[in-house]
PDB file of C-alpha atoms in Angstrom:
ATOM      1  CA  MET A  16     127.438  21.424 138.049  1.00  0.00           C
ATOM      2  CA  LYS A  17     128.449  25.295 138.468  1.00  0.00           C
ATOM      3  CA  THR A  18     131.936  24.563 136.308  1.00  0.00           C
ATOM      4  CA  LYS A  19     130.009  22.039 133.898  1.00  0.00           C
ATOM      5  CA  LEU A  20     127.823  25.212 134.098  1.00  0.00           C
ATOM      6  CA  LEU A  21     130.945  27.576 132.960  1.00  0.00           C
ATOM      7  CA  GLY A  22     132.743  25.367 130.721  1.00  0.00           C
ATOM      8  CA  ILE A  23     129.218  24.835 128.754  1.00  0.00           C
ATOM      9  CA  LEU A  24     129.108  29.533 128.697  1.00  0.00           C
ATOM     10  CA  PHE A  25     132.952  28.668 127.781  1.00  0.00           C
ATOM     11  CA  LEU A  26     132.552  26.235 124.165  1.00  0.00           C
ATOM     12  CA  ALA A  27     129.917  28.569 123.256  1.00  0.00           C
ATOM     13  CA  ILE A  28     131.029  32.126 123.679  1.00  0.00           C
ATOM     14  CA  THR A  29     134.409  30.723 121.923  1.00  0.00           C
ATOM     15  CA  ALA A  30     132.995  29.736 118.995  1.00  0.00           C
ATOM     16  CA  PHE A  31     130.609  32.887 118.373  1.00  0.00           C
ATOM     17  CA  SER A  32     133.623  34.699 118.491  1.00  0.00           C
ATOM     18  CA  ILE A  33     135.386  32.306 116.157  1.00  0.00           C
ATOM     19  CA  PHE A  34     132.343  32.249 113.317  1.00  0.00           C
ATOM     20  CA  SER A  35     131.721  35.329 113.833  1.00  0.00           C
ATOM     21  CA  SER A  36     135.313  36.866 113.203  1.00  0.00           C
ATOM     22  CA  CYS A  37     136.219  34.757 110.338  1.00  0.00           C
ATOM     23  CA  ARG A  38     133.139  37.510 108.409  1.00  0.00           C
ATOM     24  CA  LYS A  39     135.427  40.229 107.510  1.00  0.00           C
ATOM     25  CA  VAL A  40     132.878  41.622 105.033  1.00  0.00           C
ATOM     26  CA  GLU A  41     130.941  45.387 105.358  1.00  0.00           C
ATOM     27  CA  GLU A  42     127.676  45.594 104.931  1.00  0.00           C
ATOM     28  CA  ASP A  43     125.426  48.796 104.311  1.00  0.00           C
ATOM     29  CA  ILE A  44     121.998  49.461 102.798  1.00  0.00           C
ATOM     30  CA  VAL A  45     120.760  51.672 100.727  1.00  0.00           C
ATOM     31  CA  ASP A  46     116.731  53.208  99.809  1.00  0.00           C
ATOM     32  CA  CYS A  47     117.624  53.173  95.754  1.00  0.00           C
ATOM     33  CA  LEU A  48     114.875  54.146  93.597  1.00  0.00           C
ATOM     34  CA  SER A  49     112.290  52.749  96.536  1.00  0.00           C
ATOM     35  CA  GLU A  50     114.221  49.277  96.345  1.00  0.00           C
ATOM     36  CA  SER A  51     116.276  48.669  99.082  1.00  0.00           C
ATOM     37  CA  ILE A  52     120.048  47.868  97.619  1.00  0.00           C
ATOM     38  CA  LEU A  53     122.460  45.398 100.533  1.00  0.00           C
ATOM     39  CA  THR A  54     126.409  46.551  99.673  1.00  0.00           C
ATOM     40  CA  SER A  55     129.485  44.904 100.144  1.00  0.00           C
ATOM     41  CA  LEU A  56     132.342  45.697  99.724  1.00  0.00           C
ATOM     42  CA  HIS A  57     134.673  42.602 100.248  1.00  0.00           C
ATOM     43  CA  ALA A  58     138.744  41.391  99.580  1.00  0.00           C
ATOM     44  CA  HIS A  59     140.952  39.300  98.911  1.00  0.00           C
ATOM     45  CA  VAL A  60     144.640  39.035  99.922  1.00  0.00           C
ATOM     46  CA  SER A  61     147.302  37.335  96.460  1.00  0.00           C
ATOM     47  CA  GLY A  62     148.144  33.516  97.683  1.00  0.00           C
ATOM     48  CA  THR A  63     151.665  34.761  96.534  1.00  0.00           C
ATOM     49  CA  ASN A  64     152.025  38.668  96.981  1.00  0.00           C
ATOM     50  CA  PRO A  65     150.642  39.055 100.105  1.00  0.00           C
ATOM     51  CA  LYS A  66     150.972  43.520  99.394  1.00  0.00           C
ATOM     52  CA  GLN A  67     148.571  42.341  95.907  1.00  0.00           C
ATOM     53  CA  VAL A  68     144.540  42.965  97.206  1.00  0.00           C
ATOM     54  CA  GLU A  69     141.722  42.529  94.954  1.00  0.00           C
ATOM     55  CA  PHE A  70     138.372  44.776  96.011  1.00  0.00           C
ATOM     56  CA  ASN A  71     135.175  43.761  94.821  1.00  0.00           C
ATOM     57  CA  VAL A  72     132.121  45.444  95.404  1.00  0.00           C
ATOM     58  CA  SER A  73     128.369  43.591  95.620  1.00  0.00           C
ATOM     59  CA  HIS A  74     124.844  44.138  95.749  1.00  0.00           C
ATOM     60  CA  SER A  75     121.220  42.949  95.683  1.00  0.00           C
ATOM     61  CA  GLY A  76     118.815  44.335  93.654  1.00  0.00           C
ATOM     62  CA  GLU A  77     118.573  45.178  90.270  1.00  0.00           C
ATOM     63  CA  ASN A  78     119.547  48.130  89.474  1.00  0.00           C
ATOM     64  CA  GLN A  79     123.595  47.767  87.587  1.00  0.00           C
ATOM     65  CA  ILE A  80     126.705  49.350  88.712  1.00  0.00           C
ATOM     66  CA  THR A  81     127.974  51.477  86.039  1.00  0.00           C
ATOM     67  CA  SER A  82     131.228  53.520  87.297  1.00  0.00           C
ATOM     68  CA  ILE A  83     133.433  52.565  91.056  1.00  0.00           C
ATOM     69  CA  VAL A  84     135.775  55.319  91.971  1.00  0.00           C
ATOM     70  CA  TRP A  85     138.228  53.468  94.222  1.00  0.00           C
ATOM     71  CA  ASN A  86     140.070  54.809  97.114  1.00  0.00           C
ATOM     72  CA  PHE A  87     142.529  52.376  98.559  1.00  0.00           C
ATOM     73  CA  GLY A  88     143.580  54.443 101.179  1.00  0.00           C
ATOM     74  CA  ASP A  89     147.140  54.995 100.557  1.00  0.00           C
ATOM     75  CA  GLY A  90     145.966  57.775  98.131  1.00  0.00           C
ATOM     76  CA  THR A  91     145.783  55.922  95.401  1.00  0.00           C
ATOM     77  CA  THR A  92     142.707  55.922  93.690  1.00  0.00           C
ATOM     78  CA  THR A  93     140.774  54.441  89.863  1.00  0.00           C
ATOM     79  CA  THR A  94     137.892  54.445  88.038  1.00  0.00           C
ATOM     80  CA  THR A  95     136.265  50.845  87.368  1.00  0.00           C
ATOM     81  CA  THR A  96     133.275  50.288  85.677  1.00  0.00           C
ATOM     82  CA  GLY A  97     132.951  46.943  87.110  1.00  0.00           C
ATOM     83  CA  THR A  98     133.141  45.193  90.615  1.00  0.00           C
ATOM     84  CA  THR A  99     136.261  44.330  90.807  1.00  0.00           C
ATOM     85  CA  ALA A 100     139.016  46.329  90.990  1.00  0.00           C
ATOM     86  CA  THR A 101     143.507  45.120  91.699  1.00  0.00           C
ATOM     87  CA  HIS A 102     145.616  46.968  94.299  1.00  0.00           C
ATOM     88  CA  LEU A 103     149.229  46.909  95.358  1.00  0.00           C
ATOM     89  CA  TYR A 104     150.452  48.149  98.085  1.00  0.00           C
ATOM     90  CA  ASN A 105     153.663  49.196  98.725  1.00  0.00           C
ATOM     91  CA  ALA A 106     154.034  48.648 102.788  1.00  0.00           C
ATOM     92  CA  ALA A 107     152.952  47.004 105.327  1.00  0.00           C
ATOM     93  CA  GLY A 108     149.887  48.984 107.031  1.00  0.00           C
ATOM     94  CA  THR A 109     145.585  48.758 107.809  1.00  0.00           C
ATOM     95  CA  TYR A 110     143.907  50.448 104.980  1.00  0.00           C
ATOM     96  CA  GLU A 111     139.973  52.052 105.415  1.00  0.00           C
ATOM     97  CA  VAL A 112     139.054  50.934 101.647  1.00  0.00           C
ATOM     98  CA  LYS A 113     136.707  53.522  99.987  1.00  0.00           C
ATOM     99  CA  ALA A 114     134.289  51.975  96.419  1.00  0.00           C
ATOM    100  CA  GLU A 115     131.734  54.784  95.555  1.00  0.00           C
ATOM    101  CA  GLY A 116     129.795  53.399  93.119  1.00  0.00           C
ATOM    102  CA  LYS A 117     127.272  54.568  90.661  1.00  0.00           C
ATOM    103  CA  ILE A 118     124.049  53.009  90.378  1.00  0.00           C
ATOM    104  CA  ASN A 119     122.150  53.634  87.071  1.00  0.00           C
ATOM    105  CA  ASN A 120     124.398  56.439  85.476  1.00  0.00           C
ATOM    106  CA  GLY A 121     124.311  57.950  89.269  1.00  0.00           C
ATOM    107  CA  LYS A 122     120.852  58.373  89.366  1.00  0.00           C
ATOM    108  CA  CYS A 123     122.415  56.620  93.391  1.00  0.00           C
ATOM    109  CA  THR A 124     125.302  56.293  94.990  1.00  0.00           C
ATOM    110  CA  ILE A 125     126.344  53.391  97.510  1.00  0.00           C
ATOM    111  CA  SER A 126     129.415  53.682  99.550  1.00  0.00           C
ATOM    112  CA  PRO A 127     130.848  50.774 100.740  1.00  0.00           C
ATOM    113  CA  LYS A 128     134.408  50.675 103.269  1.00  0.00           C
ATOM    114  CA  LYS A 129     136.097  48.343 104.373  1.00  0.00           C
ATOM    115  CA  SER A 130     139.754  48.539 106.502  1.00  0.00           C
ATOM    116  CA  VAL A 131     142.539  45.891 105.791  1.00  0.00           C
ATOM    117  CA  ASP A 132     145.259  44.917 106.927  1.00  0.00           C
ATOM    118  CA  ILE A 133     148.805  44.308 104.643  1.00  0.00           C
ATOM    119  CA  GLN A 134     151.375  42.550 106.004  1.00  0.00           C
TER     120      GLN A 134
END
């Protein structure tokens, strides 16, 4: 009985580890104009070039993101008026990407970040 319980516990822990590690989105909640906004930064590596990554900021709420200053962690920055940016890394490594977004023309700021591993 003890061995069976240990086996079930091991299986439960393994399943939890597998499913929780699949989610690689960092989320943050920001209070903006009396509205709690959930923000997250997603990264999608290109299927044809492992050093090319598309980043996307998503958010809840009715207010619009009007601009984002992207810091890709390798010394490169860019500004977009949309919520998506694509970046080509020159070298493999781990980079911390930050996206400082302005909501309603700067009335609020969101700053999601994410660590990405480039092969």
